[in-house]
């Protein structure tokens, strides 16, 4: 739906000529909303927004988290303790509250949602990266590599990152599903991409007033959220099997 929406939509997202709360039919396969806009069109646009925010948040959180985790893994004890304390605070900080702060500094937009969710996600990624880096640095081949004169940047690119990326990839795939849910929550509260962006969370918020008379408006975006998050989790499970041959052979 997201890919198709880039090249084709049943109607213009701002077209309100469909009639208020029209039932599903030939002209509007899923009916219209309370403003007369085609629901299928907005669901397709919402799929694009969900994946854009999810992928953007994973990119922001992954870059910041991996960088902070590598720094903590190679840092001295006092710096490691300071970074760990900062990560604990960031992880404990509610995502929605962080989003409110970001929106207060900026404005409610697609970029603000990506930055807010990415920052909240970076703490979890950084904590995992730190643990993985510490585990790799404790191996004998790292000691041998350092003894042979390998520089720290080369050690990171040739030994550390290749040994931690499978686990990080699985975690980032799981974080994508959480980012989609976080974006829907922000949009439901009015902190996500503003109109005319048809976020699934905003569609749910708009449909709650007419859920008894036109339930498809609330059911459709909710079902799509569930399908997307379950699909992302299944992909993450598959990536886990690829990264761990013992799990794959056991199945």
Tab-separated table of C-alpha atoms in Angstrom:
chain	number	residue	atom	x	y	z
A	1	UNK	CA	0.000	0.000	0.000
A	2	UNK	CA	2.795	2.402	0.851
A	3	UNK	CA	4.644	1.766	-2.414
A	4	UNK	CA	1.507	1.970	-4.545
A	5	UNK	CA	0.502	5.239	-2.850
A	6	UNK	CA	3.650	6.863	-4.263
A	7	UNK	CA	2.387	6.461	-7.837
A	8	UNK	CA	-1.386	6.039	-7.551
A	9	UNK	CA	-4.234	6.921	-5.199
A	10	UNK	CA	-7.963	6.268	-5.728
A	11	UNK	CA	-8.788	9.918	-4.936
A	12	UNK	CA	-7.012	13.101	-3.982
A	13	UNK	CA	-6.512	13.053	-0.173
A	14	UNK	CA	-8.212	16.459	0.126
A	15	UNK	CA	-11.235	15.504	-2.027
A	16	UNK	CA	-14.389	15.853	0.094
A	17	UNK	CA	-16.989	15.170	-2.606
A	18	UNK	CA	-17.659	11.570	-1.571
A	19	UNK	CA	-20.457	12.345	0.856
A	20	UNK	CA	-20.271	12.266	4.641
A	21	UNK	CA	-19.814	8.763	6.131
A	22	UNK	CA	-20.749	6.991	2.907
A	23	UNK	CA	-20.791	3.188	3.342
A	24	UNK	CA	-18.378	0.927	1.424
A	25	UNK	CA	-19.419	0.568	-2.184
A	26	UNK	CA	-18.347	0.669	-5.807
A	27	UNK	CA	-17.087	4.261	-5.839
A	28	UNK	CA	-15.498	4.117	-2.389
A	29	UNK	CA	-14.393	0.586	-1.525
A	30	UNK	CA	-14.103	1.340	2.211
A	31	UNK	CA	-16.490	4.263	2.350
A	32	UNK	CA	-15.727	7.828	3.387
A	33	UNK	CA	-15.006	9.657	6.625
A	34	UNK	CA	-17.015	12.376	8.351
A	35	UNK	CA	-15.652	14.986	5.932
A	36	UNK	CA	-16.438	12.993	2.803
A	37	UNK	CA	-12.859	11.901	2.065
A	38	UNK	CA	-12.138	8.455	0.639
A	39	UNK	CA	-11.030	6.178	3.489
A	40	UNK	CA	-8.945	3.833	1.316
A	41	UNK	CA	-6.942	6.782	0.011
A	42	UNK	CA	-6.143	7.944	3.537
A	43	UNK	CA	-5.227	4.435	4.644
A	44	UNK	CA	-2.750	4.157	1.767
A	45	UNK	CA	-1.207	7.518	2.646
A	46	UNK	CA	-1.110	6.431	6.292
A	47	UNK	CA	0.861	3.311	5.354
A	48	UNK	CA	3.460	5.525	3.713
A	49	UNK	CA	3.659	7.786	6.754
A	50	UNK	CA	3.912	4.839	9.181
A	51	UNK	CA	6.824	3.281	7.314
A	52	UNK	CA	8.527	6.649	6.745
A	53	UNK	CA	8.413	7.524	10.441
A	54	UNK	CA	9.366	3.971	11.436
A	55	UNK	CA	12.361	3.768	9.105
A	56	UNK	CA	13.460	7.335	9.889
A	57	UNK	CA	13.234	6.750	13.623
A	58	UNK	CA	15.229	3.519	13.347
A	59	UNK	CA	17.889	5.364	11.332
A	60	UNK	CA	18.154	8.202	13.863
A	61	UNK	CA	18.041	5.885	16.879
A	62	UNK	CA	20.448	3.412	15.288
A	63	UNK	CA	23.095	5.983	14.389
A	64	UNK	CA	22.946	7.770	17.748
A	65	UNK	CA	22.614	4.561	19.765
A	66	UNK	CA	25.449	2.673	18.075
A	67	UNK	CA	27.749	5.696	18.347
A	68	UNK	CA	26.975	6.158	22.051
A	69	UNK	CA	27.256	2.407	22.717
A	70	UNK	CA	30.647	2.188	21.021
A	71	UNK	CA	31.869	5.185	23.006
A	72	UNK	CA	30.689	3.631	26.271
A	73	UNK	CA	32.194	0.254	25.363
A	74	UNK	CA	35.645	1.721	24.742
A	75	UNK	CA	35.493	4.418	27.437
A	76	UNK	CA	37.306	4.513	30.742
A	77	UNK	CA	35.420	3.402	33.819
A	78	UNK	CA	34.285	6.850	34.996
A	79	UNK	CA	33.143	7.883	31.511
A	80	UNK	CA	31.392	4.532	31.070
A	81	UNK	CA	29.547	5.027	34.350
A	82	UNK	CA	28.515	8.553	33.352
A	83	UNK	CA	27.258	7.405	29.948
A	84	UNK	CA	25.411	4.463	31.506
A	85	UNK	CA	23.639	6.792	33.925
A	86	UNK	CA	22.668	9.107	31.061
A	87	UNK	CA	21.324	6.143	29.082
A	88	UNK	CA	19.288	4.977	32.083
A	89	UNK	CA	17.677	8.423	32.310
A	90	UNK	CA	16.942	8.468	28.573
A	91	UNK	CA	15.427	4.969	28.645
A	92	UNK	CA	13.255	5.867	31.647
A	93	UNK	CA	12.062	9.095	30.013
A	94	UNK	CA	8.549	8.585	28.549
A	95	UNK	CA	8.493	8.717	24.750
A	96	UNK	CA	5.334	10.827	24.670
A	97	UNK	CA	6.767	13.373	27.095
A	98	UNK	CA	9.959	13.559	25.047
A	99	UNK	CA	7.825	14.110	21.954
A	100	UNK	CA	6.017	16.974	23.675
A	101	UNK	CA	9.352	18.613	24.435
A	102	UNK	CA	10.517	18.188	20.835
A	103	UNK	CA	7.231	19.590	19.517
A	104	UNK	CA	7.522	22.524	21.938
A	105	UNK	CA	10.938	23.362	20.491
A	106	UNK	CA	9.865	22.685	16.912
A	107	UNK	CA	6.346	22.240	15.513
A	108	UNK	CA	4.200	19.137	15.146
A	109	UNK	CA	5.474	17.607	11.917
A	110	UNK	CA	6.782	14.432	10.337
A	111	UNK	CA	10.343	15.446	11.181
A	112	UNK	CA	9.507	16.157	14.811
A	113	UNK	CA	7.936	12.706	15.202
A	114	UNK	CA	11.002	11.037	13.670
A	115	UNK	CA	13.413	12.981	15.903
A	116	UNK	CA	11.389	12.365	19.082
A	117	UNK	CA	10.936	8.615	18.516
A	118	UNK	CA	14.526	8.227	17.312
A	119	UNK	CA	15.908	9.919	20.430
A	120	UNK	CA	13.786	7.718	22.684
A	121	UNK	CA	14.913	4.632	20.776
A	122	UNK	CA	18.609	5.535	20.852
A	123	UNK	CA	18.927	4.787	24.573
A	124	UNK	CA	17.829	1.165	24.153
A	125	UNK	CA	20.106	0.687	21.137
A	126	UNK	CA	23.041	2.281	22.951
A	127	UNK	CA	22.595	0.063	26.015
A	128	UNK	CA	22.518	-3.083	23.849
A	129	UNK	CA	25.518	-1.913	21.805
A	130	UNK	CA	27.529	-1.242	24.950
A	131	UNK	CA	26.873	-4.757	26.287
A	132	UNK	CA	27.769	-6.363	22.955
A	133	UNK	CA	30.948	-4.308	22.589
A	134	UNK	CA	32.090	-5.196	26.123
A	135	UNK	CA	31.498	-8.869	25.345
A	136	UNK	CA	33.535	-8.739	22.132
A	137	UNK	CA	36.395	-6.782	23.725
A	138	UNK	CA	36.752	-9.513	26.346
A	139	UNK	CA	37.614	-12.118	23.679
A	140	UNK	CA	41.154	-13.408	23.202
A	141	UNK	CA	41.323	-12.478	19.512
A	142	UNK	CA	40.875	-8.812	20.468
A	143	UNK	CA	43.899	-9.035	22.776
A	144	UNK	CA	45.882	-10.688	20.008
A	145	UNK	CA	44.828	-8.035	17.539
A	146	UNK	CA	45.850	-5.220	19.875
A	147	UNK	CA	49.183	-6.943	20.554
A	148	UNK	CA	49.876	-7.058	16.823
A	149	UNK	CA	49.444	-3.270	16.659
A	150	UNK	CA	45.908	-2.904	15.275
A	151	UNK	CA	44.585	0.623	15.778
A	152	UNK	CA	41.323	1.261	17.618
A	153	UNK	CA	39.405	2.507	14.523
A	154	UNK	CA	40.486	-0.577	12.568
A	155	UNK	CA	39.579	-2.776	15.522
A	156	UNK	CA	36.065	-1.347	15.487
A	157	UNK	CA	35.510	-1.755	11.741
A	158	UNK	CA	37.168	-5.171	11.323
A	159	UNK	CA	36.338	-6.970	14.573
A	160	UNK	CA	33.735	-5.248	16.756
A	161	UNK	CA	31.044	-4.186	14.284
A	162	UNK	CA	31.085	-7.452	12.267
A	163	UNK	CA	30.496	-9.405	15.490
A	164	UNK	CA	27.657	-7.275	16.860
A	165	UNK	CA	25.683	-6.301	13.757
A	166	UNK	CA	23.478	-9.457	13.583
A	167	UNK	CA	22.088	-8.865	17.072
A	168	UNK	CA	21.745	-5.124	16.427
A	169	UNK	CA	19.882	-5.777	13.177
A	170	UNK	CA	17.320	-7.953	14.957
A	171	UNK	CA	16.841	-5.322	17.663
A	172	UNK	CA	16.411	-2.521	15.125
A	173	UNK	CA	13.800	-4.580	13.289
A	174	UNK	CA	11.868	-4.934	16.548
A	175	UNK	CA	12.283	-1.216	17.216
A	176	UNK	CA	10.648	-0.493	13.844
A	177	UNK	CA	7.386	-2.013	15.055
A	178	UNK	CA	7.574	-0.019	18.290
A	179	UNK	CA	8.270	3.158	16.304
A	180	UNK	CA	5.140	2.604	14.196
A	181	UNK	CA	3.049	2.235	17.351
A	182	UNK	CA	4.694	5.305	18.894
A	183	UNK	CA	3.915	7.382	15.795
A	184	UNK	CA	0.283	6.254	15.892
A	185	UNK	CA	0.097	7.209	19.579
A	186	UNK	CA	1.595	10.646	18.930
A	187	UNK	CA	-0.799	11.283	16.044
A	188	UNK	CA	-3.737	10.164	18.167
A	189	UNK	CA	-2.757	12.811	20.730
A	190	UNK	CA	-2.280	15.455	18.039
A	191	UNK	CA	1.530	15.473	18.263
A	192	UNK	CA	2.219	13.689	14.981
A	193	UNK	CA	2.222	14.873	11.371
A	194	UNK	CA	-0.561	17.488	11.010
A	195	UNK	CA	-3.303	17.423	8.340
A	196	UNK	CA	-3.428	16.737	5.441
A	197	UNK	CA	-1.093	13.881	6.478
A	198	UNK	CA	-3.377	10.890	7.019
A	199	UNK	CA	-1.638	9.095	9.857
A	200	UNK	CA	-3.368	5.943	11.077
A	201	UNK	CA	-3.336	7.298	14.625
A	202	UNK	CA	-5.104	10.479	13.536
A	203	UNK	CA	-7.630	8.434	11.559
A	204	UNK	CA	-8.391	6.477	14.733
A	205	UNK	CA	-8.804	9.690	16.698
A	206	UNK	CA	-11.152	11.188	14.113
A	207	UNK	CA	-13.214	7.987	13.828
A	208	UNK	CA	-13.898	7.551	17.548
A	209	UNK	CA	-16.826	9.972	17.434
A	210	UNK	CA	-18.548	7.949	14.689
A	211	UNK	CA	-17.467	4.450	15.688
A	212	UNK	CA	-21.074	3.287	16.202
A	213	UNK	CA	-22.457	4.705	12.956
A	214	UNK	CA	-19.408	4.047	10.726
A	215	UNK	CA	-17.194	1.443	12.478
A	216	UNK	CA	-15.040	0.780	9.402
A	217	UNK	CA	-13.314	4.124	9.996
A	218	UNK	CA	-11.899	2.874	13.301
A	219	UNK	CA	-11.546	-0.813	12.454
A	220	UNK	CA	-9.527	-0.400	9.247
A	221	UNK	CA	-6.572	1.651	10.601
A	222	UNK	CA	-6.498	-0.475	13.766
A	223	UNK	CA	-6.301	-3.709	11.766
A	224	UNK	CA	-3.570	-2.278	9.534
A	225	UNK	CA	-1.526	-1.265	12.592
A	226	UNK	CA	-1.778	-4.793	13.981
A	227	UNK	CA	-0.885	-6.376	10.628
A	228	UNK	CA	2.132	-4.121	10.124
A	229	UNK	CA	3.528	-4.597	13.637
A	230	UNK	CA	3.001	-8.384	13.533
A	231	UNK	CA	4.635	-8.506	10.098
A	232	UNK	CA	7.656	-6.523	11.318
A	233	UNK	CA	8.004	-8.815	14.343
A	234	UNK	CA	7.901	-11.882	12.084
A	235	UNK	CA	10.642	-10.353	9.931
A	236	UNK	CA	12.692	-9.722	13.085
A	237	UNK	CA	12.161	-13.341	14.116
A	238	UNK	CA	13.389	-14.471	10.705
A	239	UNK	CA	16.456	-12.250	10.997
A	240	UNK	CA	17.148	-13.785	14.401
A	241	UNK	CA	17.095	-17.242	12.829
A	242	UNK	CA	19.515	-16.114	10.115
A	243	UNK	CA	21.863	-14.589	12.694
A	244	UNK	CA	21.753	-17.714	14.904
A	245	UNK	CA	22.293	-20.933	12.894
A	246	UNK	CA	21.427	-23.081	15.930
A	247	UNK	CA	17.894	-21.639	16.046
A	248	UNK	CA	17.464	-22.172	12.332
A	249	UNK	CA	18.576	-25.823	12.476
A	250	UNK	CA	16.338	-26.509	15.486
A	251	UNK	CA	13.301	-25.592	13.395
